[in-house]
Tab-separated table of C-alpha atoms in Angstrom:
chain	number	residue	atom	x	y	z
A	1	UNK	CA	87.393	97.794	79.442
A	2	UNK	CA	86.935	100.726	81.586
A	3	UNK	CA	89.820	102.349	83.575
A	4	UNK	CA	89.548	101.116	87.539
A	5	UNK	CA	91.051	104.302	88.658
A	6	UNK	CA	93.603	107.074	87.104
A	7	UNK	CA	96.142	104.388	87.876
A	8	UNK	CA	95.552	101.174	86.003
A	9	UNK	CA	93.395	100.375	83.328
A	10	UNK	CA	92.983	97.323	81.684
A	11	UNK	CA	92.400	97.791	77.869
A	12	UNK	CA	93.283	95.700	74.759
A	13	UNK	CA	97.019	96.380	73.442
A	14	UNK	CA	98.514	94.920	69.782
A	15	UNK	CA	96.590	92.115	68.097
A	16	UNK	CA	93.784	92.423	70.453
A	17	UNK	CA	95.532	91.200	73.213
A	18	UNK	CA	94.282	91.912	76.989
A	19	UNK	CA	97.353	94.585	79.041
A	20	UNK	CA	96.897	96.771	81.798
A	21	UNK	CA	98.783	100.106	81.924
A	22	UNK	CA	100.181	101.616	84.838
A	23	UNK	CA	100.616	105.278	85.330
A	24	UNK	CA	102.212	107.989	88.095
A	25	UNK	CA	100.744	111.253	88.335
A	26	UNK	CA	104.481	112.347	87.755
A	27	UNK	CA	103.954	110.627	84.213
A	28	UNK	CA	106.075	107.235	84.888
A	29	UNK	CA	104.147	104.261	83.204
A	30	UNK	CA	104.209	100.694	82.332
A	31	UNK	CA	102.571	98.087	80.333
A	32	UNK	CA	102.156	94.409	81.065
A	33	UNK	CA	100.676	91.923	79.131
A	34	UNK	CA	98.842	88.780	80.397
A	35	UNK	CA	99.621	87.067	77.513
A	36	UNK	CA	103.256	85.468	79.015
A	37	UNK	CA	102.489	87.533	82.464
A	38	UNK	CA	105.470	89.960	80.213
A	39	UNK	CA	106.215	93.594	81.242
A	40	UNK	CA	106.533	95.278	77.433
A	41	UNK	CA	107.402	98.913	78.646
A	42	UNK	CA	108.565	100.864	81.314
A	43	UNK	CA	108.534	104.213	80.848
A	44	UNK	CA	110.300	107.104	83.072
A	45	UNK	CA	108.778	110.785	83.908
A	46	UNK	CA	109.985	111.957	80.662
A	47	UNK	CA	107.963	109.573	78.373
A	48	UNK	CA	111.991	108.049	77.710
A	49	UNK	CA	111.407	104.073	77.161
A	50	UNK	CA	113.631	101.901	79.380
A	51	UNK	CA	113.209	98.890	78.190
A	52	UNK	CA	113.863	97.357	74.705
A	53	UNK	CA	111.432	95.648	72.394
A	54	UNK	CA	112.495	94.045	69.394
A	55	UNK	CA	110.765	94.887	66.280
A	56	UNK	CA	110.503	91.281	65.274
A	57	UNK	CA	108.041	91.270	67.953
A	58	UNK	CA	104.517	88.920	66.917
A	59	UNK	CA	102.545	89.335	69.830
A	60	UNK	CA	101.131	86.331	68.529
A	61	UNK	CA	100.484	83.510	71.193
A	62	UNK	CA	101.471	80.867	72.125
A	63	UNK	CA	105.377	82.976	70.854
A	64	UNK	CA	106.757	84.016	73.424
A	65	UNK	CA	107.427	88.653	72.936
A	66	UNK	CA	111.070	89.444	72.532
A	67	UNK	CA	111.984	92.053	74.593
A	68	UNK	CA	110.363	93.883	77.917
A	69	UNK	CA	110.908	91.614	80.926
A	70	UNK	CA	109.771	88.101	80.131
A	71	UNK	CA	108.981	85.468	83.023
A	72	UNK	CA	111.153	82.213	82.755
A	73	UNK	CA	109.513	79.725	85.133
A	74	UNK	CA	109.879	77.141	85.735
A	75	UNK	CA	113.025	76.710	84.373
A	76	UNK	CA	115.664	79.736	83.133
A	77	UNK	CA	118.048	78.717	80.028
A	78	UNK	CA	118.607	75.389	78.140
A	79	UNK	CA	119.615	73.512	81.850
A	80	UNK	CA	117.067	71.094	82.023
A	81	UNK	CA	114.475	68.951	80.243
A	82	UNK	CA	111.861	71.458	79.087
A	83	UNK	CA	112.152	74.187	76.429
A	84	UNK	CA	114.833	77.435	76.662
A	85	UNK	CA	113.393	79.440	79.407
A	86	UNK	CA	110.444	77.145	80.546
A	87	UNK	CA	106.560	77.408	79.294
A	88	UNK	CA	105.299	80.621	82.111
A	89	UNK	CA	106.488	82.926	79.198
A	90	UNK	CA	104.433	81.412	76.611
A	91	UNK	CA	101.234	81.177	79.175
A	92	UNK	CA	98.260	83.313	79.060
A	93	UNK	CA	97.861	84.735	82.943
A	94	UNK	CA	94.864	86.160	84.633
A	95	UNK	CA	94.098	88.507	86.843
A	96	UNK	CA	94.540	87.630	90.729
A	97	UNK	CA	91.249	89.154	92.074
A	98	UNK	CA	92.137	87.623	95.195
A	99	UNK	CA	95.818	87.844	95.673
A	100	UNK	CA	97.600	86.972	99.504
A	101	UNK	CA	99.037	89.745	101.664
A	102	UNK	CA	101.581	91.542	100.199
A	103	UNK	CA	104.441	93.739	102.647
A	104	UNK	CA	102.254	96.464	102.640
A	105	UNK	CA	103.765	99.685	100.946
A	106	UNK	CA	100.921	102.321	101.018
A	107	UNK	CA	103.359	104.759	98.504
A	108	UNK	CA	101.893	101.570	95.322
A	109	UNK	CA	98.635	102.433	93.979
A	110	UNK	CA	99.491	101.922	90.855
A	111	UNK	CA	99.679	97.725	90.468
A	112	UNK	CA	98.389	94.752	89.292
A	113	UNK	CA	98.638	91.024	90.687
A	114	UNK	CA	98.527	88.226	88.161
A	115	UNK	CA	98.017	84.498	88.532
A	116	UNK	CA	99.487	81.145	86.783
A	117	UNK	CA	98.019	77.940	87.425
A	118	UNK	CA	99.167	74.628	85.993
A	119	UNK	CA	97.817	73.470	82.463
A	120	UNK	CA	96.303	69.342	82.682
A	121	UNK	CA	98.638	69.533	79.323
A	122	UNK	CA	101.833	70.678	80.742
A	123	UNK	CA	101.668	68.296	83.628
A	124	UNK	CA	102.721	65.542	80.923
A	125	UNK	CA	105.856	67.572	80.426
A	126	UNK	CA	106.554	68.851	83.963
A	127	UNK	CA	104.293	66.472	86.662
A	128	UNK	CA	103.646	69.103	89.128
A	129	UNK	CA	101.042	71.376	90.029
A	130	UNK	CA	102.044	74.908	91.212
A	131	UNK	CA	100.429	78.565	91.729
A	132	UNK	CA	102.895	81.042	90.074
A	133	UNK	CA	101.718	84.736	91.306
A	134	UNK	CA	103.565	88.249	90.062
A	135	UNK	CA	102.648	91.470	91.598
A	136	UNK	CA	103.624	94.359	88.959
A	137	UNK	CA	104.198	97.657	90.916
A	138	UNK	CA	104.794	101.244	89.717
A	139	UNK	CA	105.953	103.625	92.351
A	140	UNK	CA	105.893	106.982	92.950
A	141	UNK	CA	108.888	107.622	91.908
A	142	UNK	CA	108.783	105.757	88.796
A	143	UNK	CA	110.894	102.870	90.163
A	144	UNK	CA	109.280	99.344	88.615
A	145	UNK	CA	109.233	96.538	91.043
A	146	UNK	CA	108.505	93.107	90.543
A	147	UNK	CA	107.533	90.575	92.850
A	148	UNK	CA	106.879	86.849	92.218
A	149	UNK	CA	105.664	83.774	95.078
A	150	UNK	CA	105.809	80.120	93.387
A	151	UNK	CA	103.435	77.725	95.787
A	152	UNK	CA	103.516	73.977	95.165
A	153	UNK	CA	99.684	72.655	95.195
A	154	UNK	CA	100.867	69.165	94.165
A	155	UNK	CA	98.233	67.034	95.947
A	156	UNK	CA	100.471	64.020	96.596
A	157	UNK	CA	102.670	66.754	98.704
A	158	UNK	CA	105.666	66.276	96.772
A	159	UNK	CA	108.529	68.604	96.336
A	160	UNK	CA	109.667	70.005	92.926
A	161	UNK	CA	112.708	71.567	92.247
A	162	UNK	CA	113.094	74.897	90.051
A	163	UNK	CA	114.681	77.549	88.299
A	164	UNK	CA	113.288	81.109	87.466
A	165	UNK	CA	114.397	84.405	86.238
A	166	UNK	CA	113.377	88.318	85.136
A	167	UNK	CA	114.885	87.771	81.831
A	168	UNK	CA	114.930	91.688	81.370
A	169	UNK	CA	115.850	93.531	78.034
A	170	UNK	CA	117.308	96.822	78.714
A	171	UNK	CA	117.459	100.229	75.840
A	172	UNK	CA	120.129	101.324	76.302
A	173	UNK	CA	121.806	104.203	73.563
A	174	UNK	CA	125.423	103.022	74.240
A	175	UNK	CA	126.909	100.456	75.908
A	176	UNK	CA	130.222	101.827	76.734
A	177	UNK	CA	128.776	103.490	79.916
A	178	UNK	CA	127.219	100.947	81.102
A	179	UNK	CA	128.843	99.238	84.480
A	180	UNK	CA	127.422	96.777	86.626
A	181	UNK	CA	128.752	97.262	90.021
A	182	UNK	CA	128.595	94.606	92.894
A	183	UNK	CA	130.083	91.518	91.434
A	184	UNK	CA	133.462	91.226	92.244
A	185	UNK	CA	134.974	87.553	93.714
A	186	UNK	CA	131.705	85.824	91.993
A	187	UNK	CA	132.272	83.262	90.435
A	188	UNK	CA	130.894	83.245	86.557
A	189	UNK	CA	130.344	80.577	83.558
A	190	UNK	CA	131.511	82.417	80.256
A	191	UNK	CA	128.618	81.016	77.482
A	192	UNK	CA	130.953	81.900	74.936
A	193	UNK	CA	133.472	79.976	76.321
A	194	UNK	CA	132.138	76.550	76.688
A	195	UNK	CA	130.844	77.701	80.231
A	196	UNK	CA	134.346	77.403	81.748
A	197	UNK	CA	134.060	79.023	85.167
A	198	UNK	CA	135.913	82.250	85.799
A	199	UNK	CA	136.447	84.489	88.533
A	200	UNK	CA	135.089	88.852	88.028
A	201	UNK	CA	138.549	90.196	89.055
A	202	UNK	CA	136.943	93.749	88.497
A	203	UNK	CA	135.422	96.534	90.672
A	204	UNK	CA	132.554	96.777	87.673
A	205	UNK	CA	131.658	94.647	84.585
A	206	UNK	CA	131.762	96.773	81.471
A	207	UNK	CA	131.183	95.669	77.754
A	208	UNK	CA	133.256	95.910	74.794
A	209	UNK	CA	132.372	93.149	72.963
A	210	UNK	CA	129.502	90.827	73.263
A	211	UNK	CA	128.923	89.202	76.484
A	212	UNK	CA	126.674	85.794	78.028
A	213	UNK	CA	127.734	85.019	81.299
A	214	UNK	CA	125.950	83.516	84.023
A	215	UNK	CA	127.081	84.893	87.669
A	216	UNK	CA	126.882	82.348	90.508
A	217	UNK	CA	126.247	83.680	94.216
A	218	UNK	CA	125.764	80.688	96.584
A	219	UNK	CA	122.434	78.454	95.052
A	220	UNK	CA	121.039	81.793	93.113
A	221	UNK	CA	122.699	82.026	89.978
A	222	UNK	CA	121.970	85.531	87.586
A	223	UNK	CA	123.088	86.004	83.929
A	224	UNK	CA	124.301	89.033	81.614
A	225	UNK	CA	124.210	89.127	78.143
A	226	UNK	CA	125.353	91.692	75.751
């Protein structure tokens, strides 16, 4: 498919499968797939890849890609009834033609808005109906924003409860200078300690050794692994 404009262009990426690229004049880029709704690379000014993608990687639907930022929805982990990570990640998404308002920020040409609907099939695992819509925006700058609205459409008008998550995969070329700053007093479940609950004592989180911990800040919980 044709470029829309010097910004995105939808095109066919590994195995056939549908992406759209993002660029910035200043040569910042990214690449999302529908298949999963999954950013696969995120590229800064220099052409230097920020994100990691394993080389196990199938790009063979319905398997989820491992790496890039995957979309857990609509429920993150094993804590629940459905499988790790919920089925959004496994999902082919479309293009949202028509997508609501978004806070306008004139600076984002470079962007695409994609759509998730509810499967007849998956309502006889999880028996609601939903709307699950992910803008994927490139800056200026190069800075990669994400933004994601979840709208119930059940027709009976109940609730549903759930979880969700950027499960992001990082590159990073050595993990002894990386800190995360900003979590100190939260309280954290260790993964590879039974999830006993700890305290972050620290003014940063560093790694040493592998970590899996899942950070709690009133009801919106976050998770590191290393």
């Amino acid at each position: 498919m044709a470029s829309e404009n010097v910004y995105v262009e939808h095109c066919k990426g590994v195995n056939g499968l549908d992406k759209v690229i993002l660029r910035e004049i200043r040569g910042s880029s990214a690449e999302v797939y529908l298949d999963g709704g999954q950013v696969t690379s995120w590229k800064n000014e220099f052409r230097e890849q920020l994100l990691f993608l394993s080389s196990k990687a199938t790009f063979k639907p319905p398997n989820a890609i491992r790496g890039g930022i995957q979309i857990c929805f609509p429920q993150f982990g094993t804590i629940g009834s459905l499988e790790q990570h919920g089925f959004a990640r496994n999902r082919l998404w479309s293009v949202d033609r028509d997508p609501p308002p978004f806070p306008a920020n004139t600076s984002h040409r470079a962007f695409v808005d994609l759509i998730l609907r509810h499967s007849e099939e998956e309502v006889k695992i999880w028996p609601h109906r939903y709307e699950c819509r992910l803008r994927v925006a490139l800056g200026p700058g190069g800075d990669l924003m994400l933004t994601s609205r979840i709208r119930n459409t059940n027709t009976d008008g109940k609730s549903f409860t759930f979880t969700f998550a950027y499960h992001t995969y990082f590159s990073v070329t050595d993990i002894s200078e990386v800190r995360v700053e900003g979590l100190e007093t939260l309280d954290y479940l260790d993964n590879l300690k039974n999830r006993e609950r700890f305290t972050e004592q620290g003014d940063a989180l560093t790694f040493e050794s592998e970590v899996s911990v899942d950070f709690h800040k009133q009801a919106y919980p976050f998770s590191w692994s290393f």
